[in-house]
Coordinates of C-alpha atoms in Angstrom, one line a residue:
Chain A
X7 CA 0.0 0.0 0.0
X8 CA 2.9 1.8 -1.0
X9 CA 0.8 5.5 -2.0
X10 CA -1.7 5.2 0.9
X11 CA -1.8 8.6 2.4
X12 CA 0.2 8.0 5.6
X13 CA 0.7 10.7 8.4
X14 CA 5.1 11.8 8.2
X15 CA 6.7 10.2 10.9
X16 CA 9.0 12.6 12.5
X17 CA 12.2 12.8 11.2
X18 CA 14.9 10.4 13.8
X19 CA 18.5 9.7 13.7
X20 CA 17.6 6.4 12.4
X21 CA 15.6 7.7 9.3
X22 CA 18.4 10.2 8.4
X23 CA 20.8 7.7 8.5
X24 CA 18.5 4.8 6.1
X25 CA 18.1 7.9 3.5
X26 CA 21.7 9.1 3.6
X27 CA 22.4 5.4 3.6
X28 CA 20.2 5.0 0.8
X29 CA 21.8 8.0 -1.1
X30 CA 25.5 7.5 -0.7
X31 CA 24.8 3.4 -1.3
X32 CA 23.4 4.1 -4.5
X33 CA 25.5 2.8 -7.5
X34 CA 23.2 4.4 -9.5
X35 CA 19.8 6.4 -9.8
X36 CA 17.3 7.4 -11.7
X37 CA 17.9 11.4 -12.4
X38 CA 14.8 13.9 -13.4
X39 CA 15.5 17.2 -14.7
X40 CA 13.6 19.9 -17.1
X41 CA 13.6 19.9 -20.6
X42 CA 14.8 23.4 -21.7
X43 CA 12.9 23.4 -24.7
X44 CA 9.5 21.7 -23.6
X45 CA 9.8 22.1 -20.1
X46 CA 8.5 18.4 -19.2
X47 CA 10.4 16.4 -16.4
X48 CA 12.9 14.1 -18.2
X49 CA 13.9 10.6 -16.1
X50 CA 16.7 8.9 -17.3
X51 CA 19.2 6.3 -15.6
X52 CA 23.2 8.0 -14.2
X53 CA 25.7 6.1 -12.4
X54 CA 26.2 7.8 -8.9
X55 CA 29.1 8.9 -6.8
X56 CA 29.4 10.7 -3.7
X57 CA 31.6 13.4 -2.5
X58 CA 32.8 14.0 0.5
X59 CA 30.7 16.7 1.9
X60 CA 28.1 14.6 1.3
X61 CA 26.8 15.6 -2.4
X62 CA 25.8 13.2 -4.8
X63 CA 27.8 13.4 -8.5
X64 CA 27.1 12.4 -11.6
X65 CA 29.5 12.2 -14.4
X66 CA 28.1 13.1 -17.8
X67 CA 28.7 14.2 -21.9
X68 CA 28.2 17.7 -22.7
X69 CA 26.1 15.5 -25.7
X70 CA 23.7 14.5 -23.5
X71 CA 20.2 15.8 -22.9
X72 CA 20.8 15.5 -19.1
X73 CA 23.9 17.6 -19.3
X74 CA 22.3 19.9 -21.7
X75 CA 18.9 20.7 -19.2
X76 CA 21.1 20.9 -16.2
X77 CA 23.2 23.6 -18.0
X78 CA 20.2 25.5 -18.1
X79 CA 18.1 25.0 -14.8
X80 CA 20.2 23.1 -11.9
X81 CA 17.2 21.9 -10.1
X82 CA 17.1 18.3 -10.6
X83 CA 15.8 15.3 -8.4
X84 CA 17.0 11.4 -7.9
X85 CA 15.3 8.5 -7.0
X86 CA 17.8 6.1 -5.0
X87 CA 17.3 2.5 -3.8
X88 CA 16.7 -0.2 -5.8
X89 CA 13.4 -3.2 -5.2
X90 CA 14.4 -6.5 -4.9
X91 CA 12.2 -9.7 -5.2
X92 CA 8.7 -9.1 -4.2
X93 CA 6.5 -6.0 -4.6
X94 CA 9.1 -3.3 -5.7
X95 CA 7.3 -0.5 -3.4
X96 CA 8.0 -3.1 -0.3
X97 CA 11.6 -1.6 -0.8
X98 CA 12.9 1.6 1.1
X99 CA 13.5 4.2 -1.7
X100 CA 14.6 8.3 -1.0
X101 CA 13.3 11.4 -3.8
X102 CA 15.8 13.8 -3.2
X103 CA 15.6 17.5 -5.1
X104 CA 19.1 18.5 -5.7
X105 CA 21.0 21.9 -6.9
X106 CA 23.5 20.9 -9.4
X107 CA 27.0 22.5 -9.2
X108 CA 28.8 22.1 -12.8
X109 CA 32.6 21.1 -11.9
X110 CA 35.4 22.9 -14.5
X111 CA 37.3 20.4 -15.8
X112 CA 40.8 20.3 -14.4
X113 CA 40.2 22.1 -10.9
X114 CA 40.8 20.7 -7.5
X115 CA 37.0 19.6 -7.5
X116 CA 37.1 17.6 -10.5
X117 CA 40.4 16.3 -9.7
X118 CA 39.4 14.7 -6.2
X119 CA 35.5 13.8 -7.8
X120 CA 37.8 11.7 -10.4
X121 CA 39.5 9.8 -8.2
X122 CA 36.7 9.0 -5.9
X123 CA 34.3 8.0 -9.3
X124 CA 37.0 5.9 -10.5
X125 CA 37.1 3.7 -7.5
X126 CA 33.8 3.3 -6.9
X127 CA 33.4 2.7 -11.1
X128 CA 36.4 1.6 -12.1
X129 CA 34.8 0.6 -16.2
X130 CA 34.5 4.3 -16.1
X131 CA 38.0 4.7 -17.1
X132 CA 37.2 3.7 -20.3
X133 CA 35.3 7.1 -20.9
X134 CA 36.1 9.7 -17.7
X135 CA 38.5 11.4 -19.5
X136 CA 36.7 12.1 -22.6
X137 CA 37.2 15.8 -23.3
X138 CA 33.3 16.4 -23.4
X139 CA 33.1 14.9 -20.2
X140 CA 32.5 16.6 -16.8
X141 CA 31.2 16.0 -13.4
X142 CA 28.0 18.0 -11.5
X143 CA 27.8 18.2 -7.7
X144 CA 24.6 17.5 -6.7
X145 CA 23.4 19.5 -3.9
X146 CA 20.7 17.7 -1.5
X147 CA 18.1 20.2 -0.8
X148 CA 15.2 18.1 0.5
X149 CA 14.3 14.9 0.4
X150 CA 11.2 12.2 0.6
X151 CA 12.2 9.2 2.6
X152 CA 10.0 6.1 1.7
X153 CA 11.1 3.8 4.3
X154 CA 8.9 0.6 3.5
X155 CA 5.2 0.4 4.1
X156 CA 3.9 3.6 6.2
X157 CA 7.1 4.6 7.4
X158 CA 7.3 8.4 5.1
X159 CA 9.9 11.2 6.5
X160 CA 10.4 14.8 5.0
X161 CA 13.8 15.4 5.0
X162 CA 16.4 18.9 5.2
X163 CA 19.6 19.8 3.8
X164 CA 21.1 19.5 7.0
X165 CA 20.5 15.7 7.4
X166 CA 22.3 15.0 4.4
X167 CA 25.5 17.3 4.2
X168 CA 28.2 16.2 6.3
X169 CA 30.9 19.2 6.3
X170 CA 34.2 18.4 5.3
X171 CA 36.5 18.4 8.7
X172 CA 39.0 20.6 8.7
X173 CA 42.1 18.7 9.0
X174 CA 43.4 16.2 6.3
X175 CA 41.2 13.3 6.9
X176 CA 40.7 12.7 2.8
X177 CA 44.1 14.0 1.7
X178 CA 45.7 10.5 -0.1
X179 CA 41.8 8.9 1.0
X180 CA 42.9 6.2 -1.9
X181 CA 46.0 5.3 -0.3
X182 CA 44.5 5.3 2.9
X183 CA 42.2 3.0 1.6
X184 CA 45.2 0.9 -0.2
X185 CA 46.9 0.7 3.3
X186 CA 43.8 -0.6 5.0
X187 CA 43.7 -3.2 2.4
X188 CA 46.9 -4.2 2.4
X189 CA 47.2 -4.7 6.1
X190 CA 43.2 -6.5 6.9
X191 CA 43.1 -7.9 3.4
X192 CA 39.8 -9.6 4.1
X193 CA 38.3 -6.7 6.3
X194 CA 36.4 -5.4 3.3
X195 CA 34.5 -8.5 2.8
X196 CA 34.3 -9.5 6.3
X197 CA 32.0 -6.2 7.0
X198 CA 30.5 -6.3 3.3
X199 CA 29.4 -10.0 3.9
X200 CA 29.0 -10.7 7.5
X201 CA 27.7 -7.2 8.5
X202 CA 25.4 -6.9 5.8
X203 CA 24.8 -10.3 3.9
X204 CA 26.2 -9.1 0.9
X205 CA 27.0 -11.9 -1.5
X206 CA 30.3 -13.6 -1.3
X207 CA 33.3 -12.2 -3.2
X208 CA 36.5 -10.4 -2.6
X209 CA 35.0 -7.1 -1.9
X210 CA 37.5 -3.7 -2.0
X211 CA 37.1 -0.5 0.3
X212 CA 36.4 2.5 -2.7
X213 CA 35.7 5.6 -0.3
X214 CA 34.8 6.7 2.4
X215 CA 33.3 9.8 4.2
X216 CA 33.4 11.4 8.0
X217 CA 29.9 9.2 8.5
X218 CA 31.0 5.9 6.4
X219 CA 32.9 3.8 4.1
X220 CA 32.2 2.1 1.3
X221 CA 32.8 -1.4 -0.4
X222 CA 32.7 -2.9 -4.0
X223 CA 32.2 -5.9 -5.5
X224 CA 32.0 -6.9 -9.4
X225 CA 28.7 -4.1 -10.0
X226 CA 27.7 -3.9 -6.3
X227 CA 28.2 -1.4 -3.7
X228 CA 27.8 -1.9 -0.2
X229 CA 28.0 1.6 2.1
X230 CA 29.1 1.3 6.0
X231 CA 27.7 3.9 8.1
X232 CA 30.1 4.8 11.7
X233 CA 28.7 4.8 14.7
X234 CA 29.6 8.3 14.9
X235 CA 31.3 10.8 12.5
X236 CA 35.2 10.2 12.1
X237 CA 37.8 13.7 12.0
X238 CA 41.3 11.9 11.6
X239 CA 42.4 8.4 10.2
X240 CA 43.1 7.1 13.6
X241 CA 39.2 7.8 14.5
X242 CA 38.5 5.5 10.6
X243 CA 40.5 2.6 12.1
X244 CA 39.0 2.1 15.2
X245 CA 35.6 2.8 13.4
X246 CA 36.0 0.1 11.3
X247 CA 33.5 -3.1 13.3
X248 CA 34.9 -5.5 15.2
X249 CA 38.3 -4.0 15.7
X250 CA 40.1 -7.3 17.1
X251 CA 40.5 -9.0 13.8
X252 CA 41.7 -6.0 12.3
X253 CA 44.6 -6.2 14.3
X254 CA 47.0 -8.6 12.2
Chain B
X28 CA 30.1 3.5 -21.7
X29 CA 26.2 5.0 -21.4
X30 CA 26.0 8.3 -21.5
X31 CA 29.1 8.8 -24.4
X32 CA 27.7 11.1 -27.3
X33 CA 26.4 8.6 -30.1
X34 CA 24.8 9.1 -33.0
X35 CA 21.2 9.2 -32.6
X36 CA 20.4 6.0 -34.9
X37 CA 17.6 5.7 -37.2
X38 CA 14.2 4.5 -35.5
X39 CA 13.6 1.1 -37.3
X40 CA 10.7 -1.3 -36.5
X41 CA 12.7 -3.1 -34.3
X42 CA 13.0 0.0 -31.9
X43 CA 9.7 0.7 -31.9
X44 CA 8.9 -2.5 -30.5
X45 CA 11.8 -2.7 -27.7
X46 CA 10.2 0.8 -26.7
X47 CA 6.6 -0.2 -26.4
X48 CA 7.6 -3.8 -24.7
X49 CA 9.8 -1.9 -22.3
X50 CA 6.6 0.8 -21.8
X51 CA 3.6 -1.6 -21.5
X52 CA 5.9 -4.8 -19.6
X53 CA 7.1 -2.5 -16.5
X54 CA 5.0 -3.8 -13.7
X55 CA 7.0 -0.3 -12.3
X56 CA 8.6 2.8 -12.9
X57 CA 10.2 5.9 -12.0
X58 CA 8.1 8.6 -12.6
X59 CA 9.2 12.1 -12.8
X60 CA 6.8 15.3 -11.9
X61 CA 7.5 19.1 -11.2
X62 CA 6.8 20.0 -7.9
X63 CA 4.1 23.5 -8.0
X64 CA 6.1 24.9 -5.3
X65 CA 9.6 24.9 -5.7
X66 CA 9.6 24.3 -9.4
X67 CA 12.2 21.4 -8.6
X68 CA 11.3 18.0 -10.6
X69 CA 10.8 15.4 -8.1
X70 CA 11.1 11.7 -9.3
X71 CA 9.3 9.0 -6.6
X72 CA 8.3 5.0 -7.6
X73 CA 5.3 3.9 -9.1
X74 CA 3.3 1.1 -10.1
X75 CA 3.0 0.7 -13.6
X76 CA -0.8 -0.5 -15.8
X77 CA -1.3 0.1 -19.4
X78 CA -4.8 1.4 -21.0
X79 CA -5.9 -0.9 -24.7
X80 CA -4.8 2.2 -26.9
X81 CA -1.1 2.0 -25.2
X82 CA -0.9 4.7 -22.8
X83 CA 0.4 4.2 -19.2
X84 CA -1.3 4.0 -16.5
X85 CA -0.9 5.0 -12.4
X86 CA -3.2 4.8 -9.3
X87 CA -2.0 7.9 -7.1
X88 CA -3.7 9.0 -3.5
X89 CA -5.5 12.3 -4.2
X90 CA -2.7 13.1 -1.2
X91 CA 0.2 11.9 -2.4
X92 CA 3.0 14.5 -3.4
X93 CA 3.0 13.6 -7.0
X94 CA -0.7 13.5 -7.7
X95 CA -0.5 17.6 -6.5
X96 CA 2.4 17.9 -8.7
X97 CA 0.5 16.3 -11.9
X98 CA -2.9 18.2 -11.1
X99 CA -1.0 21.5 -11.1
X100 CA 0.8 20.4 -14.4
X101 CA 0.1 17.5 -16.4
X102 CA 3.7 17.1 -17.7
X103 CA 5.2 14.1 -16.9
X104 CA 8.1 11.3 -17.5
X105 CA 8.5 7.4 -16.8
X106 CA 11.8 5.8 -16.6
X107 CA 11.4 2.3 -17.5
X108 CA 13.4 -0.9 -17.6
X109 CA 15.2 -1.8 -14.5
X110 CA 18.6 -3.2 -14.5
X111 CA 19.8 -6.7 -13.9
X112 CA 23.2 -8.0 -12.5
X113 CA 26.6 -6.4 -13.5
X114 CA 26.7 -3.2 -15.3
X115 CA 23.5 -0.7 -14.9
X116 CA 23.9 1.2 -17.9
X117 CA 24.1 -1.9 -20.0
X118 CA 20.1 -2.8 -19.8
X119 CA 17.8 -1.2 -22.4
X120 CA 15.3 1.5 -21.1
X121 CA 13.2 3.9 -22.2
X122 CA 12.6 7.4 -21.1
X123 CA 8.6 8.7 -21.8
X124 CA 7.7 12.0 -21.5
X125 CA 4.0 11.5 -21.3
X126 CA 0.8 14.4 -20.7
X127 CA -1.1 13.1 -17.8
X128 CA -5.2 12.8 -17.7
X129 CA -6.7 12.7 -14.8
X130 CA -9.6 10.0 -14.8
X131 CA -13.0 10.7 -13.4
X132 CA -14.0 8.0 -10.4
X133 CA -17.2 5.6 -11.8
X134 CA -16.3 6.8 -15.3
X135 CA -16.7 3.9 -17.4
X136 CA -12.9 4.8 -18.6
X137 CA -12.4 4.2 -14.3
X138 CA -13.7 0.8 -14.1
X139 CA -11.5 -0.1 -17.9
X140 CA -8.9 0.7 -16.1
X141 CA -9.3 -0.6 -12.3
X142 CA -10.2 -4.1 -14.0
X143 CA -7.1 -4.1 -16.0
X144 CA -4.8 -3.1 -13.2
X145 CA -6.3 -5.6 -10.7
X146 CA -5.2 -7.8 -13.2
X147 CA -1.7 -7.2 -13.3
X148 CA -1.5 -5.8 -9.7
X149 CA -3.7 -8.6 -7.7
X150 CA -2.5 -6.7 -4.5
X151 CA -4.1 -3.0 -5.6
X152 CA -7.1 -4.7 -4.2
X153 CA -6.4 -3.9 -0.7
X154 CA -6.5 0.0 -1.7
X155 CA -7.9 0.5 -5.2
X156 CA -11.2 1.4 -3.8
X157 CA -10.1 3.9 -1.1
X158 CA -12.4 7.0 -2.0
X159 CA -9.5 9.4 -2.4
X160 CA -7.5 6.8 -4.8
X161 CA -7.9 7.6 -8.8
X162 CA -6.3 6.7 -11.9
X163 CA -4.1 9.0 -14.7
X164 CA -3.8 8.3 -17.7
X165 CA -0.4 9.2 -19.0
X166 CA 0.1 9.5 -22.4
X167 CA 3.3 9.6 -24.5
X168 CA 4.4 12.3 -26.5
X169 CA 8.3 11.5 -27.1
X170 CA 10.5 9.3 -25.7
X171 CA 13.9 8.4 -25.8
X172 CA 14.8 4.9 -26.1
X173 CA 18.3 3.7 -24.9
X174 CA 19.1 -0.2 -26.4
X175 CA 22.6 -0.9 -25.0
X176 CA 26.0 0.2 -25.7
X177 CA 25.8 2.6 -28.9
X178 CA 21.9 2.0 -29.7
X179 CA 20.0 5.4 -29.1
X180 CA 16.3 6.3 -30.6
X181 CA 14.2 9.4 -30.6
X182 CA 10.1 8.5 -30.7
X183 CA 7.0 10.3 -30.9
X184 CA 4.0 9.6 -30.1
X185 CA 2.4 7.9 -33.3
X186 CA 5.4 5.0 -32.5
X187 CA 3.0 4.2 -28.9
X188 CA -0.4 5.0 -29.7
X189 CA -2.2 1.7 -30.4
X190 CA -5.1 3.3 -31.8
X191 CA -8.2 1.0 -30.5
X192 CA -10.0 -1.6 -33.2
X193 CA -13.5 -0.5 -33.8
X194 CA -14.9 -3.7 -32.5
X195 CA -15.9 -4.9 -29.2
X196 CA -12.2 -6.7 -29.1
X197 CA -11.7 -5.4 -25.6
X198 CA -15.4 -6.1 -24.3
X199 CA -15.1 -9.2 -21.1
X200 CA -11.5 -8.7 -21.7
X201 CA -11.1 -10.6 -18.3
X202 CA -13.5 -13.4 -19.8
X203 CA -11.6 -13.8 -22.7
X204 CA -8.7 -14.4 -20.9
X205 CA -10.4 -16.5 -18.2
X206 CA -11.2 -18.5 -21.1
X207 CA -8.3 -18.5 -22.8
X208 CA -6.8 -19.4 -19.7
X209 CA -9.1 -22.6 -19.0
X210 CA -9.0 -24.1 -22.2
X211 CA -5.2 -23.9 -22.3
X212 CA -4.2 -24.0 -18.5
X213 CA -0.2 -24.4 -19.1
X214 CA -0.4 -21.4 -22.3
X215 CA 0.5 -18.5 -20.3
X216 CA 3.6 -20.5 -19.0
X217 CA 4.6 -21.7 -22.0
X218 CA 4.9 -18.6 -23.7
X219 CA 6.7 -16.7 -20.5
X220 CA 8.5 -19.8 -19.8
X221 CA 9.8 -21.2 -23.2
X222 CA 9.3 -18.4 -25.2
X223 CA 10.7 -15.0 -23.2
X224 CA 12.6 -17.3 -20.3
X225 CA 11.2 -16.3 -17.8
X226 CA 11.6 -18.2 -14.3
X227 CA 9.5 -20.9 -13.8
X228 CA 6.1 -20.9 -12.3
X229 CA 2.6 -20.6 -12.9
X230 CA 2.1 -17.9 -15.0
X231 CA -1.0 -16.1 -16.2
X232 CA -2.7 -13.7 -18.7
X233 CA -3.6 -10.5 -17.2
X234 CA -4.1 -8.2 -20.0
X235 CA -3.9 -7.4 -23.8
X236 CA -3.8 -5.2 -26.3
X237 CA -4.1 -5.0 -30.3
X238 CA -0.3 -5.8 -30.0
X239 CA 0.9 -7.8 -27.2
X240 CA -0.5 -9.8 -24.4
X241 CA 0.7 -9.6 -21.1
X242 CA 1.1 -12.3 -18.3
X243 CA 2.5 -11.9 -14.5
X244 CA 3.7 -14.8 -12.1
X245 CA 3.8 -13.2 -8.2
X246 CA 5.8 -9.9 -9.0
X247 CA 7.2 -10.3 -12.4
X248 CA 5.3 -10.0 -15.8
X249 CA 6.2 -10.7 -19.0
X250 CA 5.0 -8.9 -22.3
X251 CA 4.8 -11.2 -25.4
X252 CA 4.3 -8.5 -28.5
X253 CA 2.4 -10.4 -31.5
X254 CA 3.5 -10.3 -35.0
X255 CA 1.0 -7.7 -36.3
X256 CA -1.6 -6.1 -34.4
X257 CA -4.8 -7.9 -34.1
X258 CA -8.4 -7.0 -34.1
X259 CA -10.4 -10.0 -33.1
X260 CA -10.6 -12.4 -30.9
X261 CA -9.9 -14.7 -33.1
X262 CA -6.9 -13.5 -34.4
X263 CA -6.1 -13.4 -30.5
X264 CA -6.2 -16.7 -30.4
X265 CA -4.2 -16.9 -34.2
X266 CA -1.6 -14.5 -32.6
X267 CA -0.4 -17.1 -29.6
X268 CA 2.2 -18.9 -30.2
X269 CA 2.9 -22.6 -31.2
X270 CA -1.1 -23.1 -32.2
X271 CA -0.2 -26.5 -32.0
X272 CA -0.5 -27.0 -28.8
X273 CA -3.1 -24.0 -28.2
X274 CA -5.3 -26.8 -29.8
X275 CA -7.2 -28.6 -27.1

């Protein structure tokens, strides 16, 4: 009874976390933006990364229509969270409205944004550097929280931007991330598959944020919130669950 | 390598049908609206039926965000075709910008409709007849169809609209298939099963139109498309598959 008018719960810590879970664990998303010319909504389907202030980013041809009608009016909306088996509206799902933030090519922005897209979507090297190519920051604004059969939350701007702390927490973030690996090689798929019954593989860390890390595998992603937001690497290690077999 | 600039290619026959299969056999979609307030599009989930002369079809609450949205301004889009395992961007879908109708409650276009989307959603029956519950119709304008890897199409309208026979080929279209169904119990099954590969179970008609018949097993359906469209029942029953073994 997934469009039953239902009262909105009040917004709690745990429904903030499910939708910026639902956001930043997106692989990918449905997009909506205006058509310049007609001015009807256009849906279409964008891989999704995330930055680390908590924006989402999509990486897209000048060519494209998307590209094109952002250019032109940044408001734009995504749909994140996927159905399974069963009735798809059984499935927690977040609307977000977003401002989108064109990134120049070559700045700090897009430098960082490449890095972090390329881990999380590694067959995107075969077209990230495509000279029509370019990255948008989207902006969460407000959001719609479907949380599975009467559980509907409005959401703010606030719940979903995380603020970047101020010392050097993401400066090398990959080879952070490469250290981790090589010292708990299996810790990736140890909180990927135990922690949340992801499927079995060798699953890699790809990024993280001051409220989580995520994992790959093959064309899934699997997002780790902390228990509370990190500042410094030390804070990541001991964030990381069940810290005794991280020890080597 | 989705959203890379390629040639928009030449709609053929064969496009226009992947289109209309991926339009009329999505039990859901992602449906895009512009919100009356902020202007912002906002793109939620929905259930997906079909009307006989091919346009979609939604059951909204009259207090649902995007039933404001589409009473405010008809203009619309679906997303449809969801994604299977590995690459997202590799799975045909089809973007529909679409003008929605609202449908009158008791309007014999209201019960067409609520009969053919019990049919394909059996569980609708639990809210279909709440008093603030209605139908739109939404029907396509253009669309943009994306096949895979390199295979792009523009279509209009005329390459959806069905255009409805002139005789009583929809009349007791639930009887027909009831029929259909009890003189060939294991039909539906074999043509899902054998013919499109779908998993096995006990599948079953839930709707047609003057070019495809559609049949659902728990929460999948499958759309089989017939040769040419049809405009009798008996060329319904000419139309199914293997008539060999539609022979009692």
């Amino acid at each position: 009874m997934p469009d039953k008018p239902s009262v909105i719960r009040e917004t709690d810590n745990e429904a903030r976390r499910q939708a910026r879970s639902l956001l930043r664990g997106a692989r990918f998303a449905a997009i909506g933006v205006i058509d310049p010319e007609t001015r009807f909504p256009s849906v279409s389907r964008v891989l999704l990364g995330t930055d680390t202030d908590g924006a989402a980013v999509i990486l897209v041809s000048g060519l494209s229509a998307h590209t094109k009608a952002l250019t032109a009016d940044g408001r734009t909306s995504l749909l994140a969270g996927e159905p399974g088996k069963g009735d798809p509206l059984a499935y927690p799902r977040l609307s977000v409205q977003c401002t989108a933030e064109p990134v120049e090519r070559d700045s700090e922005t897009h430098l960082r944004l490449r890095t972090r897209f390329l881990a999380r979507h590694p067959k995107s090297a075969l077209y990230i550097d495509f000279p029509d190519f370019r990255f948008f920051r989207l902006v969460p604004r407000s959001a719609s929280l479907n949380g599975g059969f009467g559980r509907a939350y409005l959401l703010s701007e606030d719940d979903f931007i995380i603020g970047n702390p101020s010392g050097n927490l993401f400066k090398n973030e990959q080879k952070t991330l490469l250290d981790l690996g090589e010292r708990f090689p299996n810790l990736a798929s140890r909180i990927a598959m135990e922690l949340h019954k992801a499927p079995s593989g060798k699953w890699a860390f790809c990024g993280f944020d001051s409220q989580g890390i995520d994992m790959i595998y093959k064309d899934l992603l699997v997002r780790h919130e902390f228990s509370a937001p990190i500042q410094t690497q030390e804070q990541l290690f001991l964030e990381l669950p069940n810290s005794a077999y991280a020890v080597p």
